[in-house]
mmCIF file of C-alpha atoms in Angstrom:
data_model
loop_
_atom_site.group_PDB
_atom_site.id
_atom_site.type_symbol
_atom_site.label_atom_id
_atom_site.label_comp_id
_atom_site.label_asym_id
_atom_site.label_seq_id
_atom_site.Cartn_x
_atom_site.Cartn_y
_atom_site.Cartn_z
ATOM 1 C CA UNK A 617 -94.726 18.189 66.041
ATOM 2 C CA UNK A 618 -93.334 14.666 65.278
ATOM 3 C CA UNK A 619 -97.276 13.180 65.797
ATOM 4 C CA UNK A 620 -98.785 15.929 63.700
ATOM 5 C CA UNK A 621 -96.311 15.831 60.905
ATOM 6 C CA UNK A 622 -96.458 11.757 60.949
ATOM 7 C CA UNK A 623 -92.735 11.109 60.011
ATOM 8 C CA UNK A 624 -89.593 10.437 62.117
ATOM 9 C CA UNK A 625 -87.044 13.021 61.260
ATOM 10 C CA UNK A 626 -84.182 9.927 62.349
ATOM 11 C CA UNK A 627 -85.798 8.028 59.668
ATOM 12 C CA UNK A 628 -82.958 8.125 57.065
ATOM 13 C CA UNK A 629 -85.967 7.208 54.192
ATOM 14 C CA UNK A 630 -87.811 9.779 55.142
ATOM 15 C CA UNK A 631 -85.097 12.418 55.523
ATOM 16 C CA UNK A 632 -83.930 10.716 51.831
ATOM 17 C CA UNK A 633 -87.052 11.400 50.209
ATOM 18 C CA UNK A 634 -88.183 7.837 49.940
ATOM 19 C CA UNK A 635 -86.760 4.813 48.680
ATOM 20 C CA UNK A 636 -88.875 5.092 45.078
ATOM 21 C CA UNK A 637 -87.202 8.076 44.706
ATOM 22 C CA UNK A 638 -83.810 7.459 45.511
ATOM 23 C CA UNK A 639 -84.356 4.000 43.141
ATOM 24 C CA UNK A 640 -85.416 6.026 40.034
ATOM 25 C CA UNK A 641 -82.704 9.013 40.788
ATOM 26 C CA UNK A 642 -79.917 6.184 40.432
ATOM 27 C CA UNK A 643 -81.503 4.287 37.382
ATOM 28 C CA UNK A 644 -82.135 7.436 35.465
ATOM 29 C CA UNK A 645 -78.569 8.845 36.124
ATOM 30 C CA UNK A 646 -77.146 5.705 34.883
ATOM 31 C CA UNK A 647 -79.276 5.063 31.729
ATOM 32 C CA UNK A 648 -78.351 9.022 30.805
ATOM 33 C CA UNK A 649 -74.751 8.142 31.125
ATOM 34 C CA UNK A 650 -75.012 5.054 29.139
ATOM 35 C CA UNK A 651 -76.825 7.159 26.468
ATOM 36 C CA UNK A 652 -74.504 9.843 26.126
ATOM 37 C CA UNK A 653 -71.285 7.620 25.428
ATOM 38 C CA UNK A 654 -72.574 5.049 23.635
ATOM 39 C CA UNK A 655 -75.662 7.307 21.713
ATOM 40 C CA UNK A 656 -72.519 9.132 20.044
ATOM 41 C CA UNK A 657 -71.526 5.959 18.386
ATOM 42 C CA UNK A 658 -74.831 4.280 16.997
ATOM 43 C CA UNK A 659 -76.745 7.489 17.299
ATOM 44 C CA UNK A 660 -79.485 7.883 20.371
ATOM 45 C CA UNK A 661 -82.571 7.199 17.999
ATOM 46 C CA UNK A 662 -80.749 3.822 17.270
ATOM 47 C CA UNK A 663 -80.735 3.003 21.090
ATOM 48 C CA UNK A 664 -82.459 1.940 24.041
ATOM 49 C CA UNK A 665 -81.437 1.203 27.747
ATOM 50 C CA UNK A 666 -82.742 -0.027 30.481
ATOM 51 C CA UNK A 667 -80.937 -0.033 34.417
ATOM 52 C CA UNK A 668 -82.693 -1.696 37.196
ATOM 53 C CA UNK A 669 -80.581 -0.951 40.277
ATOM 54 C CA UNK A 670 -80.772 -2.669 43.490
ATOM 55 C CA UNK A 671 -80.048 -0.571 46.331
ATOM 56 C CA UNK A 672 -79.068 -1.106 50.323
ATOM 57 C CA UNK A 673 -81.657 0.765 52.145
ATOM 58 C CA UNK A 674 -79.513 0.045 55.533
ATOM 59 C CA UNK A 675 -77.873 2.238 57.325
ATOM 60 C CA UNK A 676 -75.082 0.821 59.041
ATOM 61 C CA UNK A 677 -72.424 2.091 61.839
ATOM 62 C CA UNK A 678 -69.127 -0.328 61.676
ATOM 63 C CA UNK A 679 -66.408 -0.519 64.219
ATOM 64 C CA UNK A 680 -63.139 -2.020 64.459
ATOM 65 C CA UNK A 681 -60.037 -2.427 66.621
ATOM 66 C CA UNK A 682 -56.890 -3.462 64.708
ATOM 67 C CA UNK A 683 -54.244 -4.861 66.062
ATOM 68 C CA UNK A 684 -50.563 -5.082 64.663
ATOM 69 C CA UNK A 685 -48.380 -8.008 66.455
ATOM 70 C CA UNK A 686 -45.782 -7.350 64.353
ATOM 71 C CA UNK A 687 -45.106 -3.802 65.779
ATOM 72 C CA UNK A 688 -44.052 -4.191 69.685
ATOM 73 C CA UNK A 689 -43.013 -1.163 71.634
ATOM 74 C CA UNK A 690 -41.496 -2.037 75.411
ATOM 75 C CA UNK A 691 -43.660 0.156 77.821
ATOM 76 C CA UNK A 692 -42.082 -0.861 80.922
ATOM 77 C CA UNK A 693 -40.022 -3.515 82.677
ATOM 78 C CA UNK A 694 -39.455 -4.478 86.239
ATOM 79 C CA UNK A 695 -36.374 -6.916 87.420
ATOM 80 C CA UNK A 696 -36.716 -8.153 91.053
ATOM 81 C CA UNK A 697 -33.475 -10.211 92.605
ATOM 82 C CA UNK A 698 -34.134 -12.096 95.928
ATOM 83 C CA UNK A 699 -30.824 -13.664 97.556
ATOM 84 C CA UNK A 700 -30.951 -16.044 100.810
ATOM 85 C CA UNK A 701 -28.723 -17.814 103.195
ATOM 86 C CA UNK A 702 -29.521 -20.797 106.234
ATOM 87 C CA UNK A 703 -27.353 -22.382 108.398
ATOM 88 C CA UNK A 704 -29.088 -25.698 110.227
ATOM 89 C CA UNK A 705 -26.636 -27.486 113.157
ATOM 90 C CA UNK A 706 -25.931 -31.131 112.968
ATOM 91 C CA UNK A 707 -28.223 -33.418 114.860
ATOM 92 C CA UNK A 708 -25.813 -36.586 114.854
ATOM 93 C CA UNK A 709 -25.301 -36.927 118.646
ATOM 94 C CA UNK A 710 -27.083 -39.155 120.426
ATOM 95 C CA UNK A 711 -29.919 -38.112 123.451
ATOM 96 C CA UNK A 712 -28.183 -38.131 127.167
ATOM 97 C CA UNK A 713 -28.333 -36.354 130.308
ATOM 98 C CA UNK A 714 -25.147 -34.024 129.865
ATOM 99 C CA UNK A 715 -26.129 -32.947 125.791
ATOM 100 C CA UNK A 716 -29.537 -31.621 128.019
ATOM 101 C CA UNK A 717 -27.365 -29.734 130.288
ATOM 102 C CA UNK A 718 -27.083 -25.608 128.856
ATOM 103 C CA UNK A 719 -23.100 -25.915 128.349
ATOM 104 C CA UNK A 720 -23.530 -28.643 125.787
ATOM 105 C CA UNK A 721 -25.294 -26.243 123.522
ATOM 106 C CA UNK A 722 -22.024 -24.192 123.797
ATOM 107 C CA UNK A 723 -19.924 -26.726 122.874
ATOM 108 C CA UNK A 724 -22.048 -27.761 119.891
ATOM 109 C CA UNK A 725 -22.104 -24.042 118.667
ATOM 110 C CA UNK A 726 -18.683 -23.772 118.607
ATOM 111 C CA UNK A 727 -17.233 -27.209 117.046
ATOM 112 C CA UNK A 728 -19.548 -29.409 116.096
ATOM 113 C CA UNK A 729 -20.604 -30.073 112.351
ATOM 114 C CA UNK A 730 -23.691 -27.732 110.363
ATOM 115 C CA UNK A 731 -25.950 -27.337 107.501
ATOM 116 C CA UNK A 732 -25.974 -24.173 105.557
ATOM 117 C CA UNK A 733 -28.286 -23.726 102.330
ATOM 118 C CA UNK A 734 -28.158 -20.350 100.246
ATOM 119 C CA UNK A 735 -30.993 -19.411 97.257
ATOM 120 C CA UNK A 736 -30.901 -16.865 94.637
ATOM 121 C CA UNK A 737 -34.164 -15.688 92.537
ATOM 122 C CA UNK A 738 -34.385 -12.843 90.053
ATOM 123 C CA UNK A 739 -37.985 -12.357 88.625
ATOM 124 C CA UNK A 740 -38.184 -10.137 85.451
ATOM 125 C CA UNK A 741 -41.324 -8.006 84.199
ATOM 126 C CA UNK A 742 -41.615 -6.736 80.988
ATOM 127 C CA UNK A 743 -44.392 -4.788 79.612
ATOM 128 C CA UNK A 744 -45.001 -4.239 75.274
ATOM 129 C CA UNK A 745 -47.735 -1.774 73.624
ATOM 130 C CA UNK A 746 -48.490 -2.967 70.279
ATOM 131 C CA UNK A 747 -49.935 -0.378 67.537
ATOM 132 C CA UNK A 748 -53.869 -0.301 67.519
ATOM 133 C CA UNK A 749 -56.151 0.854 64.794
ATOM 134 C CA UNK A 750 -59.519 1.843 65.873
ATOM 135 C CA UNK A 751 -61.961 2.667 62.919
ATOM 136 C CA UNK A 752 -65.474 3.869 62.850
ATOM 137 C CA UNK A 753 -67.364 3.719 59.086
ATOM 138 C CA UNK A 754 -70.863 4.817 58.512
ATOM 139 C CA UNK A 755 -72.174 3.651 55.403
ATOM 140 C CA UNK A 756 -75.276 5.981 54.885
ATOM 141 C CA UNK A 757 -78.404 4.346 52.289
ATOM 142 C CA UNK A 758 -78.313 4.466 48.478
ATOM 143 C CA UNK A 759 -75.284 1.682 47.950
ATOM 144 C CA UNK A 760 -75.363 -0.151 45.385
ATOM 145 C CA UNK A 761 -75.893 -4.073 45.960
ATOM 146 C CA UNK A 762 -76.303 -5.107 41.844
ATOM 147 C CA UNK A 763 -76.890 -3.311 38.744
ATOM 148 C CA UNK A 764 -78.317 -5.129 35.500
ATOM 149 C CA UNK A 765 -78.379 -2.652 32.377
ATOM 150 C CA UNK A 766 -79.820 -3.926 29.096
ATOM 151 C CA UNK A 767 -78.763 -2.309 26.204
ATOM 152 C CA UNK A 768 -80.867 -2.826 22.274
ATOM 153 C CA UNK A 769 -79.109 -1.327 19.519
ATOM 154 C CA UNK A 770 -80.970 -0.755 16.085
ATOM 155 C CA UNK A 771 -79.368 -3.081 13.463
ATOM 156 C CA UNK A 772 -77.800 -1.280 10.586
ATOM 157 C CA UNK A 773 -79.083 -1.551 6.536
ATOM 158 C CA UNK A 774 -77.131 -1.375 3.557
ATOM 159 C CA UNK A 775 -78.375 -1.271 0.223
ATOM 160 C CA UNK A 776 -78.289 -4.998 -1.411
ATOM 161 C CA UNK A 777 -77.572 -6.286 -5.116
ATOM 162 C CA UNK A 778 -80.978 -5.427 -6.077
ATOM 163 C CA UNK A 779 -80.665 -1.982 -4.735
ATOM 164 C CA UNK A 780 -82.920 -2.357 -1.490
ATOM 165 C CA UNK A 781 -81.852 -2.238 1.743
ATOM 166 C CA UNK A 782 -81.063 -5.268 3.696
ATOM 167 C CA UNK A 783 -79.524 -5.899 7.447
ATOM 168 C CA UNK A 784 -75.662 -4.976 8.235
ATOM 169 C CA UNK A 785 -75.247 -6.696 11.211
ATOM 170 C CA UNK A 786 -71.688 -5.245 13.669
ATOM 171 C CA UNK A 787 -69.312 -7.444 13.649
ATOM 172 C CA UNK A 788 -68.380 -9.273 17.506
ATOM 173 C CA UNK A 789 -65.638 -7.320 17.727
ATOM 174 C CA UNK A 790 -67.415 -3.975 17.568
ATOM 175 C CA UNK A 791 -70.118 -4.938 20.080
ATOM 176 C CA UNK A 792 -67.543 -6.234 22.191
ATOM 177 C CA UNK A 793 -66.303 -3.060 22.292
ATOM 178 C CA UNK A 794 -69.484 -1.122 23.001
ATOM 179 C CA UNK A 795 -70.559 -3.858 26.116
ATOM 180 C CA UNK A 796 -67.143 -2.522 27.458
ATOM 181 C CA UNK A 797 -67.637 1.232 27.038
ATOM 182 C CA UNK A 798 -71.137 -0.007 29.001
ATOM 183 C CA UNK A 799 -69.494 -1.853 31.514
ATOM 184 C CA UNK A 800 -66.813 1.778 31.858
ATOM 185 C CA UNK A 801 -69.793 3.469 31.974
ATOM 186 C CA UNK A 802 -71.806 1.963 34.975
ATOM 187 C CA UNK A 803 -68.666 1.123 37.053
ATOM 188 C CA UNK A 804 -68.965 -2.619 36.568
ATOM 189 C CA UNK A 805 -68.215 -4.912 39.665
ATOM 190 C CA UNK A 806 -68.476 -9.035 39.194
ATOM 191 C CA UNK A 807 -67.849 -9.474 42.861
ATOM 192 C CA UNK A 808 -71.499 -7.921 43.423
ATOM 193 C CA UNK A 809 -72.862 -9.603 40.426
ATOM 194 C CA UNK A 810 -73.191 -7.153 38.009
ATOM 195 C CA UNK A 811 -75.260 -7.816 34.634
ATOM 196 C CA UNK A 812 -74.476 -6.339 31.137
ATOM 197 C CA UNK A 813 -76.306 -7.335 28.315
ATOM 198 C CA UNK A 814 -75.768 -5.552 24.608
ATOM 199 C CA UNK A 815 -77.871 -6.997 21.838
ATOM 200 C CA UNK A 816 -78.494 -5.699 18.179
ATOM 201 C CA UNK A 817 -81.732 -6.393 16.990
ATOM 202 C CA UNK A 818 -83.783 -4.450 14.269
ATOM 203 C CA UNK A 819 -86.136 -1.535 15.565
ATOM 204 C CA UNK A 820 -89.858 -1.499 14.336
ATOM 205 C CA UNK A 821 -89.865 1.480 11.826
ATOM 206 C CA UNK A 822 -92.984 4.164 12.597
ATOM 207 C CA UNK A 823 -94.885 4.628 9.591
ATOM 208 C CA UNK A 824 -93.618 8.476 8.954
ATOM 209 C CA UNK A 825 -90.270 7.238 8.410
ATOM 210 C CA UNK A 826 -91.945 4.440 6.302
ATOM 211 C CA UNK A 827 -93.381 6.992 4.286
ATOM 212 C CA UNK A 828 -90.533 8.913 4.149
ATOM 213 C CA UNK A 829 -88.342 6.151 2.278
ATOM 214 C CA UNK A 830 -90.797 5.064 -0.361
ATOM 215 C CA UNK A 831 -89.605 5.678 -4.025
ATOM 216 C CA UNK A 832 -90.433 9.222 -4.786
ATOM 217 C CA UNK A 833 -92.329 8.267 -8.285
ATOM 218 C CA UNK A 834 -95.116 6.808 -6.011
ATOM 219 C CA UNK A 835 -95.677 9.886 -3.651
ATOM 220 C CA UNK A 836 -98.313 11.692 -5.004
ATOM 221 C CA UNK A 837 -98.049 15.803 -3.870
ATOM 222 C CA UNK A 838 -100.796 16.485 -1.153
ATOM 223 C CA UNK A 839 -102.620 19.788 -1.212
ATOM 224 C CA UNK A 840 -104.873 21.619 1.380
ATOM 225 C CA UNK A 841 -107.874 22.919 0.929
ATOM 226 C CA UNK A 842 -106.599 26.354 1.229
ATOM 227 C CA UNK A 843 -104.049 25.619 -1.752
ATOM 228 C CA UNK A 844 -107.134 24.295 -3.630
ATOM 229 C CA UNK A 845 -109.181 27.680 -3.555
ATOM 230 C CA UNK A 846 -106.006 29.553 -4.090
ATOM 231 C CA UNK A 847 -105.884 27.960 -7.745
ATOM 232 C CA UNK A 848 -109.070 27.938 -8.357
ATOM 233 C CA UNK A 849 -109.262 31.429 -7.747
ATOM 234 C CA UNK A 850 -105.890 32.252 -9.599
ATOM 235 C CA UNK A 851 -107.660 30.176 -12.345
ATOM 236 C CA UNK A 852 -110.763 31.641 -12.849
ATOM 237 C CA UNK A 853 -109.233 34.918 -13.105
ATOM 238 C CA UNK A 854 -107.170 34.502 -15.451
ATOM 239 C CA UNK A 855 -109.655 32.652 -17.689
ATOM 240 C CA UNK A 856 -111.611 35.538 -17.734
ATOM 241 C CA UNK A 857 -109.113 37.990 -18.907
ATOM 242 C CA UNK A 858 -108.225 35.351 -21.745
ATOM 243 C CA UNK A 859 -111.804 35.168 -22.202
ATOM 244 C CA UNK A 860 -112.268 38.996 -22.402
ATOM 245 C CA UNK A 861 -108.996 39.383 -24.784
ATOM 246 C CA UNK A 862 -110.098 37.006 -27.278
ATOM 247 C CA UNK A 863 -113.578 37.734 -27.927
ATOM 248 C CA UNK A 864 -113.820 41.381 -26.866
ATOM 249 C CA UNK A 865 -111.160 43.299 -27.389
ATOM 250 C CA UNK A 866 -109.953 41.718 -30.641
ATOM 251 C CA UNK A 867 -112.897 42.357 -32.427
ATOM 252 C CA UNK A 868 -113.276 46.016 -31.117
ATOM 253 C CA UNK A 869 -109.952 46.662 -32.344
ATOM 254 C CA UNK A 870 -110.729 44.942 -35.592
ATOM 255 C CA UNK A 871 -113.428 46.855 -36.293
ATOM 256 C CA UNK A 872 -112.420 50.165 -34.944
ATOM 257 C CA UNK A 873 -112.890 53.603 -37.826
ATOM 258 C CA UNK A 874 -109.639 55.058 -38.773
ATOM 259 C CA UNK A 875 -108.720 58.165 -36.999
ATOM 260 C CA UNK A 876 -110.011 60.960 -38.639
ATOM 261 C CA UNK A 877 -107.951 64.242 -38.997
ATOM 262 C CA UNK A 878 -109.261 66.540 -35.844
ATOM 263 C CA UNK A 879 -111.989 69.355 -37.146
ATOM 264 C CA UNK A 880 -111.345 73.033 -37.242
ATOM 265 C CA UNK A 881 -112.112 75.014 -34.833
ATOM 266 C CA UNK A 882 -115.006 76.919 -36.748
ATOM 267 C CA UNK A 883 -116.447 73.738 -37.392
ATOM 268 C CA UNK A 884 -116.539 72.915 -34.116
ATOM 269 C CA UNK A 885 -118.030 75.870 -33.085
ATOM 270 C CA UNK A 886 -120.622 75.497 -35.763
ATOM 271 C CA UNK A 887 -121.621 72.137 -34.402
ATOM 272 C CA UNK A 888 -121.585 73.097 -31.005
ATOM 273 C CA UNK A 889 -125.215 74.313 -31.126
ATOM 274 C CA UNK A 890 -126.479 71.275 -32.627
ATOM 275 C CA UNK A 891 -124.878 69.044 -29.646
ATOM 276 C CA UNK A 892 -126.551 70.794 -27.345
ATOM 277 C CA UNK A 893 -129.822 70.393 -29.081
ATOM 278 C CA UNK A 894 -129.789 67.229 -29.377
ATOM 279 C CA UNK A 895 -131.929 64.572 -27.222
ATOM 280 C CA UNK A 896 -130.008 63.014 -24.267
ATOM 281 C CA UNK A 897 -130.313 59.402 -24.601
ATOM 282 C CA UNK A 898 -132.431 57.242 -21.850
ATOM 283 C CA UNK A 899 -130.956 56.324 -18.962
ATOM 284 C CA UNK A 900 -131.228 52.335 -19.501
ATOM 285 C CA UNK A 901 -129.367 52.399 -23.370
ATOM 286 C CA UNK A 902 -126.050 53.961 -21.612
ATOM 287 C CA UNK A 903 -124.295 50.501 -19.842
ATOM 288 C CA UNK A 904 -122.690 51.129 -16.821
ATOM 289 C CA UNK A 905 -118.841 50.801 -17.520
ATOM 290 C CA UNK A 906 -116.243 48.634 -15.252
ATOM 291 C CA UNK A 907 -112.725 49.159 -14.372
ATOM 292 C CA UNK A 908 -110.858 46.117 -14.727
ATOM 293 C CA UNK A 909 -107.105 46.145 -13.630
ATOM 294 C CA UNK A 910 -106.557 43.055 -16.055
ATOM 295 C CA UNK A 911 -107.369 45.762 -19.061
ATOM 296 C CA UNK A 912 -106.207 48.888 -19.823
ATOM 297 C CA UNK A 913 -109.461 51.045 -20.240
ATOM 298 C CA UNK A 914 -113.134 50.407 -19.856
ATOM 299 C CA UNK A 915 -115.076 47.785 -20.830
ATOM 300 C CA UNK A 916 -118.756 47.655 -20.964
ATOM 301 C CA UNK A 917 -120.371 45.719 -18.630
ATOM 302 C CA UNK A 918 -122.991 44.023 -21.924
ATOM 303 C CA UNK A 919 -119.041 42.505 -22.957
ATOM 304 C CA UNK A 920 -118.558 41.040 -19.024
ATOM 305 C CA UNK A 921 -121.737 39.282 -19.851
ATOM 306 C CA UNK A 922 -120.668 38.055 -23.003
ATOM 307 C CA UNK A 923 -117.876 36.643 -22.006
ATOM 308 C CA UNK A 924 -119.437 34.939 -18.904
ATOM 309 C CA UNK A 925 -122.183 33.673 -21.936
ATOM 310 C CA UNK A 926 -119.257 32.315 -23.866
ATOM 311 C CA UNK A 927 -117.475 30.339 -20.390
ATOM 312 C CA UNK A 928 -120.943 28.957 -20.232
ATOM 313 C CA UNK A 929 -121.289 27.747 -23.617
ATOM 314 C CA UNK A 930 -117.391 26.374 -23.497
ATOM 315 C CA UNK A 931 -118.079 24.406 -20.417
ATOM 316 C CA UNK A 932 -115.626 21.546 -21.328
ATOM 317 C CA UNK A 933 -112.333 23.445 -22.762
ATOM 318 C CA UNK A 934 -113.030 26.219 -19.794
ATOM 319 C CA UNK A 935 -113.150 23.527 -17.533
ATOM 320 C CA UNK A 936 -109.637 21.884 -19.298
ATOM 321 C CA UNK A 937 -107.801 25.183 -18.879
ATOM 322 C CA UNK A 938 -108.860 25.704 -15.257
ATOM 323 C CA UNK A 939 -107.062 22.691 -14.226
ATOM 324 C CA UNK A 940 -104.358 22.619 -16.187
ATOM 325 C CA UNK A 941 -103.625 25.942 -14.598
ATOM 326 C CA UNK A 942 -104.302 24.607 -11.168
ATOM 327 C CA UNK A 943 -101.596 22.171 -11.807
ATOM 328 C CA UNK A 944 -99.138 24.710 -12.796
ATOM 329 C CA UNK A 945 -99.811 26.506 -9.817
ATOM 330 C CA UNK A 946 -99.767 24.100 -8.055
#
């Protein structure tokens, strides 16, 4: 299995995921933290951060005996006394025939003169234990060795004596302060040579916002195409029913007959026969009749074509009124 899948499951950067990964995972979690303290300050669309993190890929096994002189603890202790006497005769007598003879020795041991030696020894053994730390650390891969985080901050405006708007720059108090919420932030260490850098510097506007901020006299409105044949269609519409009420159905009613009082009913039985007698009228003098729902009624369809006839001979003030209303609808 180890030769077919082609990685060592001891590895510890294989069993981490690799070291890429584990680099970006650390960089990423501290350029979010950064971001989210500091973001709520300036705003996040007035900052920018970037953490390069150097990492120690080792893993490492540590081991260590401590030892504490100061704390002494007797274990044992052994005392040995050794006591010892000698007597030596005297040797002052001089070498003859009777000190050889046995009964000399006799007399010697009884009256003449001796040495005697005694020695004393007493030998002590004491044994201490002294209070021993053993420690075993493991220090797995991912620690951090050095951390540099650089930190751009979009330079404030204000609106100058003219009325535009000109730099604010913080004051060095203030970005004092934020390099030390950054510093908070990352858990800063100097021993390991840490870098934080905080800067204010002023961001490179995209042209939306650019637009955005011009003076509102010069923005001209924008319309789509499908606004465009709205109006036009709203337009034309509407000149035709002003076009139908001024020169069709004001002269009609100008020159409509007074109402006549209504006929008996003899009289209208009288003419009766003489309706029915007389000639129906051809087909083509009748004109067909339209329903308009911008006019009550019906209008003829020879005054539809008069009033297209009178758009066409009006081109300029028909054309004037369609875009005026355009605008309006607009």
């Amino acid at each position: 299995d180890l030769l077919a899948s082609g990685q060592n499951d001891n590895d510890p950067l294989s069993a981490s995921g690799g070291v890429e990964e584990r680099i970006a995972a650390t960089e990423t979690r501290i350029r979010r933290t950064v971001e989210d303290i500091v973001g709520r300050i300036v705003g996040t669309e007035n900052l920018r951060v970037q953490v390069t993190a150097d990492l120690d890929l080792n893993r490492v096994t540590e081991t260590s005996n401590i030892i504490d002189p100061d704390s002494q603890t007797v274990l044992s202790s052994t005392t040995v006394e050794d006591n010892s006497n000698s007597r030596d005769p005297a040797l002052t007598r001089g070498v003859t025939i009777a000190n050889a003879l046995p009964e000399a020795d006799i007399v010697d041991a009884a009256g003449a003169d001796a040495t005697t030696s005694a020695a004393s020894r007493i030998e002590e053994t004491t044994n201490y234990e002294m209070t021993r730390t053993v420690r075993n650390a493991v220090r797995e891969i991912g620690g951090v060795n050095r951390l540099s985080v650089a930190v751009a901050l979009n330079m404030p405006t204000a609106p100058g004596a003219d009325g535009a708007l000109v730099a604010a720059p913080r004051s060095d108090e203030e970005m004092q302060r934020i390099e030390a919420l950054v510093r908070s932030a990352i858990g800063y260490n100097a021993a390991r040579g840490d870098q934080v850098e905080v800067v204010e510097m002023a961001f490179q506007q995209p042209e939306s916002a650019s637009a955005a901020a011009a003076p509102a006299q010069n923005a001209r409105p924008q319309f789509s195409n499908e606004m465009l044949m709205r109006g036009a269609e709203i337009g034309s519409l509407a000149l035709i029913a002003l076009a139908l009420v001024v020169f069709v159905l004001r002269p009609l009613m100008a020159g409509a007959p007074a109402s006549s009082p209504a006929p008996s009913a003899a009289t209208a039985l009288d003419a009766a026969p003489a309706q029915t007698a007389l000639p129906s009228p051809a087909a083509g003098q009748l004109d067909a009749k339209i329903d308009l729902a911008q006019v009550e009624g019906q209008v003829k369809a020879s005054s539809l074509k008069k009033v297209a006839e009178v758009v066409k001979s009006h081109t300029d003030e028909s054309s004037f009124i369609l875009k005026s209303w355009i605008r309006e609808a607009s």
